[in-house]
Coordinates of C-alpha atoms in Angstrom, one line a residue:
M29 CA 99.5 113.1 84.4
D30 CA 98.7 116.1 86.5
A31 CA 95.0 115.5 87.4
A32 CA 92.3 113.0 86.6
N33 CA 88.6 112.2 87.1
L34 CA 86.3 109.3 86.4
R35 CA 82.7 108.9 85.2
V36 CA 80.7 105.9 84.2
N37 CA 77.4 105.9 82.2
A38 CA 74.4 103.6 82.5
R39 CA 75.9 101.1 80.0
G40 CA 79.0 100.7 82.1
V41 CA 81.3 102.6 79.8
A42 CA 83.9 104.6 81.7
T43 CA 85.4 107.9 80.7
V44 CA 88.7 108.9 82.2
D45 CA 89.5 112.6 81.8
Y46 CA 93.1 113.4 82.6
L47 CA 95.3 116.5 82.4
K48 CA 98.7 116.0 80.8
N49 CA 101.2 118.8 79.8
G50 CA 98.5 121.4 80.4
R51 CA 95.9 119.7 78.1
W52 CA 92.8 117.7 79.1
R53 CA 92.4 114.4 77.3
A54 CA 89.9 111.6 77.5
A55 CA 90.2 107.8 77.4
V56 CA 87.0 105.7 77.0
V57 CA 87.0 102.2 78.4
R58 CA 84.3 99.7 77.1
G59 CA 85.0 96.2 78.4
R60 CA 88.7 95.8 77.9
R61 CA 88.9 98.1 74.8
V62 CA 90.3 101.6 75.2
R63 CA 89.9 104.5 72.7
Y64 CA 91.1 108.0 73.0
G65 CA 89.2 111.2 72.0
R66 CA 85.8 112.4 73.0
G67 CA 84.3 111.0 76.2
A68 CA 81.4 108.6 76.2
P69 CA 77.8 110.1 76.1
G70 CA 75.4 109.7 79.0
A71 CA 75.2 110.9 82.6
D72 CA 77.5 109.6 85.3
V73 CA 75.6 107.0 87.3
T74 CA 78.3 106.5 89.9
V75 CA 78.9 108.4 93.2
P76 CA 82.0 108.8 95.4
T77 CA 82.4 106.2 98.1
S78 CA 84.7 105.2 101.0
A79 CA 83.2 101.8 101.5
V80 CA 86.4 100.0 100.7
A81 CA 90.1 101.0 101.2
V82 CA 92.1 101.2 98.0
P83 CA 95.7 102.3 97.9
M84 CA 97.3 104.8 95.5
I85 CA 93.9 106.2 94.9
V86 CA 92.9 109.1 92.7
A87 CA 89.1 108.4 92.4
L88 CA 86.9 105.7 94.0
R89 CA 83.3 105.5 92.9
V90 CA 80.4 103.0 93.1
G91 CA 77.5 102.4 90.7
P92 CA 73.8 101.5 91.3
S93 CA 74.6 97.8 91.1
G94 CA 77.3 97.9 93.8
R95 CA 80.2 97.7 91.4
F96 CA 83.2 99.7 92.4
W97 CA 85.3 101.8 89.9
A98 CA 88.7 103.2 90.8
L99 CA 91.6 105.2 89.4
Q100 CA 95.0 104.6 90.9
V101 CA 98.4 106.1 90.1
W102 CA 101.9 104.7 90.7
Q103 CA 105.2 104.1 89.1
R104 CA 105.3 100.4 88.2
I105 CA 108.6 100.3 86.3
K106 CA 111.8 101.7 87.8
G107 CA 112.6 104.8 85.8
G108 CA 109.4 104.5 83.9
Q109 CA 106.4 106.8 83.6
V110 CA 103.8 107.2 86.4
E111 CA 100.8 105.1 85.3
L112 CA 97.1 106.0 85.7
R113 CA 95.2 102.7 86.0
L114 CA 91.5 101.9 85.9
S115 CA 89.8 99.1 87.8
R116 CA 86.2 97.7 88.2
W117 CA 85.1 95.0 90.5
R118 CA 82.6 93.9 93.2
G119 CA 83.3 93.1 96.9
A120 CA 86.6 93.4 98.6
P121 CA 89.7 94.7 96.8
T122 CA 92.9 92.8 95.9
K123 CA 94.7 91.7 99.0
L124 CA 98.5 91.8 99.3
E125 CA 100.2 90.5 102.4
L126 CA 103.9 91.2 103.3
W127 CA 106.2 90.1 106.1
T128 CA 109.9 89.5 106.8
H129 CA 111.6 86.3 107.9
C130 CA 114.9 86.1 109.6
C131 CA 117.6 85.0 109.0
K132 CA 119.5 83.8 105.9
W133 CA 123.1 84.6 105.1
R134 CA 123.1 87.4 107.7
S135 CA 120.1 89.1 106.1
E136 CA 116.4 88.6 105.9
I137 CA 113.7 87.4 103.4
V138 CA 110.7 89.5 102.4
R139 CA 107.8 87.1 101.9
G140 CA 104.2 87.7 100.9
R141 CA 101.0 86.4 99.3
A142 CA 98.6 87.9 96.7
T143 CA 94.9 87.0 96.6
F144 CA 91.6 88.3 95.3
H145 CA 88.4 87.2 97.1
G146 CA 90.4 84.4 98.7
R147 CA 91.8 83.0 95.5
P148 CA 95.6 83.1 95.0
I149 CA 96.9 85.2 92.1
F150 CA 99.4 83.5 89.8
G151 CA 100.1 82.6 86.1
Y152 CA 101.1 79.5 84.2
R153 CA 103.9 80.7 82.0
S154 CA 106.9 83.0 82.6
T155 CA 110.5 83.5 81.5
P156 CA 113.3 82.0 83.5
S157 CA 113.9 85.5 85.0
G158 CA 110.2 85.7 86.2
V159 CA 108.5 87.8 83.6
P160 CA 104.9 86.7 83.1
L161 CA 104.1 85.3 79.6
D162 CA 100.3 85.1 80.1
G163 CA 97.6 87.4 81.2
L164 CA 97.3 85.8 84.6
G165 CA 100.8 86.1 86.0
R166 CA 101.8 89.0 88.1
N167 CA 105.0 90.6 89.4
V168 CA 105.2 92.2 92.8
Y169 CA 107.4 95.3 92.9
I170 CA 109.4 95.6 96.2
D171 CA 110.9 98.7 97.6
S172 CA 113.0 99.3 100.7
W173 CA 113.2 102.5 102.9
R174 CA 116.8 103.5 102.9
N175 CA 118.6 106.9 103.3
G176 CA 115.3 108.7 103.8
R177 CA 113.5 107.5 100.7
W178 CA 111.9 104.5 99.0
Q179 CA 114.2 102.7 96.7
R180 CA 113.1 100.0 94.2
L181 CA 114.7 96.6 94.6
M182 CA 113.1 94.5 91.9
G183 CA 109.9 92.8 90.7
I184 CA 109.3 89.1 91.6
L185 CA 106.8 86.6 90.3
T186 CA 103.9 85.2 92.4
H187 CA 104.1 81.5 92.4
R188 CA 101.6 78.8 91.4
P189 CA 99.5 77.5 93.1
T190 CA 99.6 79.6 96.3
G191 CA 100.2 83.2 95.0
R192 CA 103.2 83.4 97.4
F193 CA 106.5 85.1 96.7
G194 CA 109.8 85.7 98.4
L195 CA 112.9 87.8 98.0
W196 CA 116.2 87.5 99.8
I197 CA 117.4 90.9 100.8
R198 CA 121.0 91.5 100.0
P199 CA 122.8 93.3 102.9
Y200 CA 123.1 96.6 100.9
W201 CA 119.4 96.4 100.2
R202 CA 118.3 96.3 103.8
G203 CA 116.0 99.1 104.9
S204 CA 114.0 99.9 108.0
Q205 CA 110.8 98.8 106.2
Y206 CA 109.7 97.3 103.0
A207 CA 106.8 98.1 100.6
A208 CA 105.2 96.0 97.8
R209 CA 102.9 96.9 95.0
M210 CA 101.2 94.8 92.3
V211 CA 98.8 95.1 89.4
G212 CA 95.4 93.5 90.2
P213 CA 94.2 90.4 88.3
N214 CA 92.0 90.6 85.2
W215 CA 89.5 87.8 85.6
G216 CA 86.6 87.8 83.1
R217 CA 84.9 91.2 83.3
T218 CA 86.7 92.0 86.5
L219 CA 89.7 94.4 86.5
A220 CA 90.7 94.1 90.1
P221 CA 92.4 97.1 91.7
D222 CA 96.1 97.2 92.2
A223 CA 97.4 96.4 95.7
F224 CA 99.9 97.7 98.3
A225 CA 101.4 96.3 101.5
C226 CA 104.2 97.4 103.9
C227 CA 106.1 95.8 106.7
P228 CA 109.0 96.6 109.1
Q229 CA 112.5 94.9 108.9
T230 CA 113.4 91.9 111.0
R231 CA 115.6 92.4 114.0
L232 CA 118.6 90.3 113.0
R233 CA 120.1 88.1 115.6

């Protein structure tokens, strides 16, 4: 994906135009259904806004009703494609908190919490390795800053009922700072935006 823009008509149907391999394409999002081809008819009723802070942003717009619409881009899976992601919601965006805790086995633990409008984000079913098996569960993808670049550690599950998570940092994973990203929750008609957080390492005793 080389470029993208977003428009939404009066019926709340979003058209995402994106440039890939030198060719413009369109994805039309109606509710949770996506179709590819010609864009949706009707004038764009949204305008650009900076009323809320959203990370990894490509486009952020607001409609007459106060609903926000956003396009975000990031690489969710290590070695995978960079993803262009659409969200629509009201009020504050998804909140991701991140901090480090010292000390365990001569290293540190990265901890955090994921919420949307004060409600913790978690699922009810997952595999033993922490892969969500329902539409509510979320993995948080953690990176460390080492050797002058961000390097992916792993994805970890947010836990029921608090939305908290934690990862023990193996000594060879330690970086000067840590970053976390996650996909926002899909609750009802809300497709909450994806979230980002960053924190410094702990000074080990």
